[in-house]
Amino acid sequence: NLYALSTAGCIVGTFAAGFVLIAFPGSPAILCLVAGLLAVTAVFASRADMAGKAATVLLIALCGAGFTAYDHTLAEEGFHDVDTRYSRILVFESRDPDTGEPTRVMLTHPKHIQSAIYLDRPLDLVLASTRFFTLADHFVPGAKRTLLLGGGAYSYPRRLLATNPEATIDVVELDPGVTELARAYFGLAANPRLRIFHEDARTFLNRNAGRYDVILGDIFNAHYAVPFHVVTRQAVQRIFDALNDDGVVIVNIIAAVSGKKGRFLRAVRATYADVFPTVALFPLGSPNDPEGMQNVMLVAKKNGPLPDALPGDPELALFVARRLETPLAGDVPVLTDEFAPVERYVTAWW
């Protein structure tokens, strides 16, 4: 009977932790709860007199109240630490390192910003990789239907809808908690031209029957790592099929341009080139450090070449001028559902 109870407890604990406790109260609350239960159990199991036990319980209660007050103070100052079903997310106010302007940022990694907005001009885009997405209209003039894989703070969809009254955009974001944070702290509002799908990007692509002028990819499950199943040849074929005849796909990749840390970029580029007739790379980092990790934007066109003319915006023209002309080494195979060592390529540990 004891063994059966132990097994049942393990099963209940596994499912309760994965589907209820972590998803709703969150990891910090769970740790505090477990610590509190252990402390209370120790108090009642001790041989101290009632006065000692009461004093210990009071101390535990005061510690809990202190933690609660501290969290409340952080929230009042704009710092939010949230556990969603899929990730721990930090939201807080900061400053743009280039301009010094106040910003609000979203992080899933303590040292790297995933999304951001300017507090004084919320429609302007903070991150260079997100600003590069505005080249979609340069690559596909008059583009109306856009698909964004990975919502983040929804800064690009908000700008697109505000600046292009004819545009519509579908956003596929796995984590509903990310969307809730975007609504609460990043100005995301309901819009009939915006549709949000909370599901895996590959699942969406597999069932999708619509066609888009532009598809944007901004998916990460860690700072550098991309879920392997959205960069395989089979996934890229789904993207190809989801584009209109003159459509383009723009994908944000974090990798080195050359060297061992560039294997992931070379693999993704080879995979897209196996499906698309035109593939170009636009590194956004320093040209003097090709082996350093940086944002590299991959642009693939379904038919025909990319335009030769530069856009009128000076910054966008600079982005286009950064097109990588040097051929990449062909030392890695095309990624497939059967073989896609993305983590090994990204970490470059072996």
Tab-separated table of C-alpha atoms in Angstrom:
chain	number	residue	atom	x	y	z
A	1	ASN	CA	0.000	0.000	0.000
A	2	LEU	CA	2.821	2.395	0.847
A	3	TYR	CA	4.496	1.687	-2.514
A	4	ALA	CA	1.206	2.301	-4.345
A	5	LEU	CA	0.686	5.593	-2.521
A	6	SER	CA	4.250	6.639	-3.374
A	7	THR	CA	3.712	5.870	-7.067
A	8	ALA	CA	0.392	7.710	-7.120
A	9	GLY	CA	2.008	10.696	-5.434
A	10	CYS	CA	4.775	10.779	-8.049
A	11	ILE	CA	2.250	10.716	-10.884
A	12	VAL	CA	0.036	13.396	-9.350
A	13	GLY	CA	3.057	15.550	-8.512
A	14	THR	CA	4.440	15.319	-12.037
A	15	PHE	CA	1.225	16.392	-13.723
A	16	ALA	CA	0.325	18.955	-11.067
A	17	ALA	CA	3.732	20.608	-11.348
A	18	GLY	CA	3.861	20.616	-15.149
A	19	PHE	CA	0.296	21.608	-15.951
A	20	VAL	CA	-0.929	23.519	-12.888
A	21	LEU	CA	1.666	24.750	-10.401
A	22	ILE	CA	4.347	26.056	-12.769
A	23	ALA	CA	1.771	27.338	-15.257
A	24	PHE	CA	-0.296	29.321	-12.753
A	25	PRO	CA	1.291	30.198	-9.370
A	26	GLY	CA	4.778	30.171	-10.920
A	27	SER	CA	8.166	28.902	-9.763
A	28	PRO	CA	8.847	31.599	-7.103
A	29	ALA	CA	5.481	30.968	-5.458
A	30	ILE	CA	6.092	27.218	-5.527
A	31	LEU	CA	9.502	27.609	-3.883
A	32	CYS	CA	8.045	29.847	-1.175
A	33	LEU	CA	5.169	27.424	-0.606
A	34	VAL	CA	7.467	24.405	-0.302
A	35	ALA	CA	9.834	26.297	1.997
A	36	GLY	CA	6.916	27.439	4.128
A	37	LEU	CA	5.456	23.943	4.409
A	38	LEU	CA	8.834	22.505	5.391
A	39	ALA	CA	9.305	25.226	7.991
A	40	VAL	CA	5.835	24.754	9.465
A	41	THR	CA	6.312	20.980	9.548
A	42	ALA	CA	9.630	21.435	11.328
A	43	VAL	CA	8.009	23.743	13.858
A	44	PHE	CA	5.264	21.323	14.810
A	45	ALA	CA	7.673	18.382	14.858
A	46	SER	CA	10.096	20.178	17.164
A	47	ARG	CA	10.191	19.809	20.935
A	48	ALA	CA	10.101	23.547	21.603
A	49	ASP	CA	7.421	24.958	23.879
A	50	MET	CA	4.346	26.674	22.457
A	51	ALA	CA	5.850	30.147	22.823
A	52	GLY	CA	8.869	29.137	20.743
A	53	LYS	CA	6.686	27.538	18.100
A	54	ALA	CA	4.443	30.598	17.929
A	55	ALA	CA	7.448	32.893	17.561
A	56	THR	CA	8.824	30.750	14.724
A	57	VAL	CA	5.487	30.724	12.892
A	58	LEU	CA	5.278	34.512	13.288
A	59	LEU	CA	8.787	34.884	11.845
A	60	ILE	CA	7.834	32.728	8.852
A	61	ALA	CA	4.722	34.850	8.277
A	62	LEU	CA	6.763	38.057	8.447
A	63	CYS	CA	9.252	36.684	5.899
A	64	GLY	CA	6.387	35.812	3.562
A	65	ALA	CA	4.885	39.273	3.954
A	66	GLY	CA	8.281	40.814	3.254
A	67	PHE	CA	8.671	38.876	0.007
A	68	THR	CA	5.159	39.890	-1.058
A	69	ALA	CA	5.806	43.558	-0.298
A	70	TYR	CA	9.104	43.418	-2.198
A	71	ASP	CA	7.404	41.985	-5.293
A	72	HIS	CA	4.691	44.635	-5.047
A	73	THR	CA	7.319	47.390	-4.839
A	74	LEU	CA	9.126	46.044	-7.905
A	75	ALA	CA	5.851	45.958	-9.846
A	76	GLU	CA	5.117	49.578	-8.893
A	77	GLU	CA	8.543	50.525	-10.268
A	78	GLY	CA	7.814	48.786	-13.568
A	79	PHE	CA	9.649	45.498	-12.988
A	80	HIS	CA	7.604	42.374	-13.631
A	81	ASP	CA	8.860	38.805	-13.235
A	82	VAL	CA	6.324	36.434	-14.772
A	83	ASP	CA	6.253	32.670	-15.207
A	84	THR	CA	4.175	31.617	-18.201
A	85	ARG	CA	3.420	28.102	-19.350
A	86	TYR	CA	6.609	28.043	-21.392
A	87	SER	CA	9.088	30.529	-19.988
A	88	ARG	CA	10.146	32.963	-17.332
A	89	ILE	CA	9.732	36.500	-18.701
A	90	LEU	CA	11.088	39.758	-17.328
A	91	VAL	CA	9.533	43.106	-18.240
A	92	PHE	CA	11.094	46.338	-17.028
A	93	GLU	CA	11.960	49.871	-18.035
A	94	SER	CA	15.411	50.663	-19.357
A	95	ARG	CA	17.186	53.028	-21.754
A	96	ASP	CA	18.278	52.608	-25.333
A	97	PRO	CA	22.086	52.229	-25.266
A	98	ASP	CA	22.435	54.237	-28.492
A	99	THR	CA	20.033	57.138	-27.916
A	100	GLY	CA	19.502	57.131	-24.152
A	101	GLU	CA	15.723	57.223	-24.654
A	102	PRO	CA	13.484	55.450	-22.133
A	103	THR	CA	12.336	52.018	-23.226
A	104	ARG	CA	10.383	49.069	-21.915
A	105	VAL	CA	11.932	45.693	-22.645
A	106	MET	CA	10.914	42.040	-22.587
A	107	LEU	CA	13.478	39.356	-21.783
A	108	THR	CA	13.448	35.586	-21.578
A	109	HIS	CA	17.196	35.584	-20.915
A	110	PRO	CA	18.743	37.839	-18.245
A	111	LYS	CA	21.338	39.370	-20.578
A	112	HIS	CA	19.577	39.616	-23.920
A	113	ILE	CA	16.570	41.689	-24.990
A	114	GLN	CA	13.949	39.905	-27.081
A	115	SER	CA	11.533	42.809	-27.594
A	116	ALA	CA	11.355	46.499	-26.726
A	117	ILE	CA	9.410	49.708	-27.291
A	118	TYR	CA	10.203	53.388	-26.839
A	119	LEU	CA	8.024	54.825	-24.084
A	120	ASP	CA	7.833	58.252	-25.741
A	121	ARG	CA	7.252	56.998	-29.304
A	122	PRO	CA	5.804	53.500	-29.005
A	123	LEU	CA	5.316	52.939	-32.748
A	124	ASP	CA	9.012	53.345	-33.537
A	125	LEU	CA	11.015	50.124	-33.490
A	126	VAL	CA	13.914	49.754	-31.062
A	127	LEU	CA	15.724	46.636	-32.283
A	128	ALA	CA	17.606	46.608	-35.592
A	129	SER	CA	16.296	43.155	-36.459
A	130	THR	CA	12.711	44.373	-36.080
A	131	ARG	CA	13.425	47.523	-38.100
A	132	PHE	CA	14.764	45.293	-40.864
A	133	PHE	CA	11.288	43.750	-41.135
A	134	THR	CA	10.034	47.088	-42.473
A	135	LEU	CA	11.987	46.282	-45.654
A	136	ALA	CA	9.167	43.889	-46.502
A	137	ASP	CA	7.482	46.648	-48.498
A	138	HIS	CA	10.755	47.230	-50.364
A	139	PHE	CA	11.079	43.584	-51.323
A	140	VAL	CA	7.349	43.222	-52.088
A	141	PRO	CA	5.909	46.651	-53.009
A	142	GLY	CA	2.283	46.936	-52.006
A	143	ALA	CA	2.363	43.870	-49.757
A	144	LYS	CA	-0.935	43.476	-47.922
A	145	ARG	CA	-0.962	40.087	-46.198
A	146	THR	CA	1.754	39.327	-43.658
A	147	LEU	CA	2.408	36.330	-41.430
A	148	LEU	CA	4.635	36.773	-38.377
A	149	LEU	CA	5.987	33.656	-36.685
A	150	GLY	CA	6.808	34.682	-33.111
A	151	GLY	CA	4.902	37.589	-31.595
A	152	GLY	CA	7.116	38.847	-28.761
A	153	ALA	CA	5.964	42.306	-27.697
A	154	TYR	CA	4.031	42.686	-30.985
A	155	SER	CA	5.943	45.874	-31.799
A	156	TYR	CA	6.128	45.162	-35.531
A	157	PRO	CA	2.421	44.273	-35.946
A	158	ARG	CA	1.399	47.460	-34.129
A	159	ARG	CA	3.591	49.580	-36.403
A	160	LEU	CA	2.459	47.824	-39.566
A	161	LEU	CA	-1.227	48.290	-38.783
A	162	ALA	CA	-0.711	51.938	-37.801
A	163	THR	CA	1.273	52.872	-40.918
A	164	ASN	CA	-0.463	50.758	-43.567
A	165	PRO	CA	-4.280	50.977	-43.484
A	166	GLU	CA	-4.600	48.214	-46.098
A	167	ALA	CA	-2.357	45.709	-44.340
A	168	THR	CA	-3.483	42.640	-42.436
A	169	ILE	CA	-1.256	40.460	-40.306
A	170	ASP	CA	-1.549	37.020	-38.743
A	171	VAL	CA	0.697	36.373	-35.744
A	172	VAL	CA	1.570	32.888	-34.542
A	173	GLU	CA	2.773	32.995	-30.933
A	174	LEU	CA	3.125	29.780	-28.970
A	175	ASP	CA	2.857	31.334	-25.511
A	176	PRO	CA	-0.441	33.030	-24.556
A	177	GLY	CA	1.404	34.590	-21.630
A	178	VAL	CA	3.590	36.565	-24.030
A	179	THR	CA	0.492	38.003	-25.681
A	180	GLU	CA	-0.990	38.915	-22.295
A	181	LEU	CA	2.191	40.799	-21.393
A	182	ALA	CA	2.145	42.580	-24.752
A	183	ARG	CA	-1.400	43.730	-24.022
A	184	ALA	CA	-0.587	44.806	-20.481
A	185	TYR	CA	2.734	46.589	-21.014
A	186	PHE	CA	3.446	47.084	-24.732
A	187	GLY	CA	0.292	48.676	-26.078
A	188	LEU	CA	-1.139	45.716	-27.986
A	189	ALA	CA	-4.821	46.346	-28.691
A	190	ALA	CA	-7.514	44.427	-30.515
A	191	ASN	CA	-7.658	45.140	-34.241
A	192	PRO	CA	-9.863	43.516	-36.893
A	193	ARG	CA	-6.825	43.372	-39.194
A	194	LEU	CA	-4.808	41.406	-36.623
A	195	ARG	CA	-5.349	37.705	-35.990
A	196	ILE	CA	-3.437	35.889	-33.251
A	197	PHE	CA	-2.915	32.133	-33.183
A	198	HIS	CA	-1.557	30.599	-29.992
A	199	GLU	CA	0.054	27.471	-31.356
A	200	ASP	CA	3.348	26.069	-32.562
A	201	ALA	CA	4.558	27.710	-35.780
A	202	ARG	CA	5.163	24.389	-37.523
A	203	THR	CA	1.694	23.170	-36.593
A	204	PHE	CA	0.229	26.351	-38.053
A	205	LEU	CA	2.239	25.973	-41.259
A	206	ASN	CA	1.216	22.333	-41.610
A	207	ARG	CA	-2.483	23.175	-41.560
A	208	ASN	CA	-2.324	26.565	-43.249
A	209	ALA	CA	-4.191	26.939	-46.531
A	210	GLY	CA	-3.843	30.718	-46.926
A	211	ARG	CA	-1.323	32.705	-48.940
A	212	TYR	CA	0.786	35.639	-47.796
A	213	ASP	CA	2.827	38.339	-49.487
A	214	VAL	CA	5.360	38.359	-46.651
A	215	ILE	CA	6.308	35.833	-43.979
A	216	LEU	CA	8.502	36.966	-41.082
A	217	GLY	CA	10.331	34.565	-38.786
A	218	ASP	CA	11.419	35.647	-35.301
A	219	ILE	CA	11.276	32.441	-33.271
A	220	PHE	CA	13.651	31.486	-30.480
A	221	ASN	CA	13.385	29.051	-27.587
A	222	ALA	CA	16.566	30.488	-26.033
A	223	HIS	CA	18.647	33.530	-26.874
A	224	TYR	CA	20.400	31.887	-29.825
A	225	ALA	CA	18.574	28.609	-30.327
A	226	VAL	CA	15.735	28.216	-32.796
A	227	PRO	CA	13.318	25.264	-32.511
A	228	PHE	CA	14.769	22.821	-35.015
A	229	HIS	CA	11.430	21.867	-36.549
A	230	VAL	CA	10.860	25.362	-37.999
A	231	VAL	CA	14.138	25.459	-39.967
A	232	THR	CA	14.143	22.042	-41.625
A	233	ARG	CA	13.618	21.548	-45.340
A	234	GLN	CA	10.082	20.308	-44.716
A	235	ALA	CA	9.231	23.454	-42.728
A	236	VAL	CA	10.833	25.713	-45.343
A	237	GLN	CA	8.770	23.991	-48.026
A	238	ARG	CA	5.639	24.834	-46.032
A	239	ILE	CA	6.758	28.463	-45.922
A	240	PHE	CA	7.384	28.424	-49.668
A	241	ASP	CA	3.901	27.009	-50.292
A	242	ALA	CA	2.329	29.668	-48.035
A	243	LEU	CA	3.716	32.563	-50.116
A	244	ASN	CA	2.130	34.263	-53.079
A	245	ASP	CA	4.082	34.095	-56.346
A	246	ASP	CA	6.047	37.292	-55.640
A	247	GLY	CA	6.283	36.722	-51.895
A	248	VAL	CA	9.333	36.855	-49.637
A	249	VAL	CA	10.270	35.388	-46.283
A	250	ILE	CA	12.506	37.303	-43.867
A	251	VAL	CA	14.023	35.355	-40.986
A	252	ASN	CA	15.952	36.670	-37.990
A	253	ILE	CA	18.928	34.419	-37.210
A	254	ILE	CA	21.487	34.868	-34.440
A	255	ALA	CA	24.791	33.326	-35.462
A	256	ALA	CA	28.294	34.115	-36.622
A	257	VAL	CA	28.907	34.749	-40.307
A	258	SER	CA	31.954	32.504	-40.423
A	259	GLY	CA	33.882	30.060	-38.288
A	260	LYS	CA	32.567	27.275	-36.094
A	261	LYS	CA	29.817	29.468	-34.641
A	262	GLY	CA	28.581	30.114	-38.185
A	263	ARG	CA	27.577	26.524	-38.865
A	264	PHE	CA	23.963	27.191	-37.920
A	265	LEU	CA	23.744	30.112	-40.347
A	266	ARG	CA	25.325	28.029	-43.102
A	267	ALA	CA	22.909	25.176	-42.442
A	268	VAL	CA	19.832	27.418	-42.508
A	269	ARG	CA	21.053	29.189	-45.632
A	270	ALA	CA	21.666	25.855	-47.378
A	271	THR	CA	18.210	24.646	-46.359
A	272	TYR	CA	16.442	27.721	-47.741
A	273	ALA	CA	18.552	27.597	-50.919
A	274	ASP	CA	17.371	24.016	-51.431
A	275	VAL	CA	13.789	25.320	-51.715
A	276	PHE	CA	13.945	28.986	-52.797
A	277	PRO	CA	15.629	30.191	-56.008
A	278	THR	CA	16.837	33.432	-54.403
A	279	VAL	CA	18.370	33.613	-50.924
A	280	ALA	CA	20.338	36.539	-49.489
A	281	LEU	CA	21.944	37.247	-46.111
A	282	PHE	CA	22.193	40.649	-44.426
A	283	PRO	CA	24.454	40.729	-41.320
A	284	LEU	CA	23.520	43.510	-38.898
A	285	GLY	CA	26.581	43.295	-36.658
A	286	SER	CA	30.093	44.600	-37.072
A	287	PRO	CA	31.723	43.607	-40.383
A	288	ASN	CA	35.043	43.528	-38.523
A	289	ASP	CA	33.978	40.545	-36.406
A	290	PRO	CA	32.560	37.876	-38.745
A	291	GLU	CA	33.095	35.149	-36.135
A	292	GLY	CA	31.118	37.017	-33.478
A	293	MET	CA	27.477	36.231	-32.744
A	294	GLN	CA	25.132	38.754	-34.344
A	295	ASN	CA	21.729	39.165	-35.967
A	296	VAL	CA	21.779	38.006	-39.568
A	297	MET	CA	18.631	38.538	-41.622
A	298	LEU	CA	17.875	35.886	-44.228
A	299	VAL	CA	15.676	36.978	-47.136
A	300	ALA	CA	14.332	34.427	-49.615
A	301	LYS	CA	12.139	35.248	-52.624
A	302	LYS	CA	9.747	32.761	-54.156
A	303	ASN	CA	10.256	33.944	-57.733
A	304	GLY	CA	12.739	36.273	-59.365
A	305	PRO	CA	15.599	38.303	-57.878
A	306	LEU	CA	15.501	40.818	-55.071
A	307	PRO	CA	15.331	44.472	-56.191
A	308	ASP	CA	18.666	46.158	-56.937
A	309	ALA	CA	17.507	49.674	-56.025
A	310	LEU	CA	18.085	50.964	-52.514
A	311	PRO	CA	15.142	52.112	-50.373
A	312	GLY	CA	14.740	55.828	-49.688
A	313	ASP	CA	15.160	55.517	-45.925
A	314	PRO	CA	18.896	55.937	-45.101
A	315	GLU	CA	18.964	53.268	-42.403
A	316	LEU	CA	17.084	50.754	-44.543
A	317	ALA	CA	19.417	51.540	-47.432
A	318	LEU	CA	22.338	50.760	-45.125
A	319	PHE	CA	20.708	47.460	-44.194
A	320	VAL	CA	20.353	46.500	-47.865
A	321	ALA	CA	23.925	47.577	-48.595
A	322	ARG	CA	25.127	45.050	-46.023
A	323	ARG	CA	24.107	42.146	-48.225
A	324	LEU	CA	26.684	39.394	-47.843
A	325	GLU	CA	28.344	38.751	-51.188
A	326	THR	CA	30.994	36.275	-50.015
A	327	PRO	CA	29.886	32.652	-50.588
A	328	LEU	CA	29.503	30.597	-47.428
A	329	ALA	CA	31.332	27.339	-46.884
A	330	GLY	CA	29.364	24.236	-47.809
A	331	ASP	CA	30.522	22.204	-44.828
A	332	VAL	CA	27.108	21.424	-43.306
A	333	PRO	CA	24.163	19.517	-44.777
A	334	VAL	CA	20.623	20.701	-45.369
A	335	LEU	CA	18.522	20.499	-42.206
A	336	THR	CA	15.726	17.931	-42.318
A	337	ASP	CA	13.129	16.571	-39.916
A	338	GLU	CA	15.302	13.456	-39.684
A	339	PHE	CA	18.584	15.281	-38.972
A	340	ALA	CA	18.790	18.828	-37.625
A	341	PRO	CA	21.559	19.245	-34.998
A	342	VAL	CA	20.588	22.851	-34.321
A	343	GLU	CA	21.735	22.935	-30.690
A	344	ARG	CA	25.175	21.571	-31.613
A	345	TYR	CA	25.597	24.154	-34.351
A	346	VAL	CA	24.398	27.023	-32.168
A	347	THR	CA	26.525	26.250	-29.123
A	348	ALA	CA	29.576	25.272	-31.233
A	349	TRP	CA	30.843	23.210	-28.305
A	350	TRP	CA	31.709	20.238	-30.498
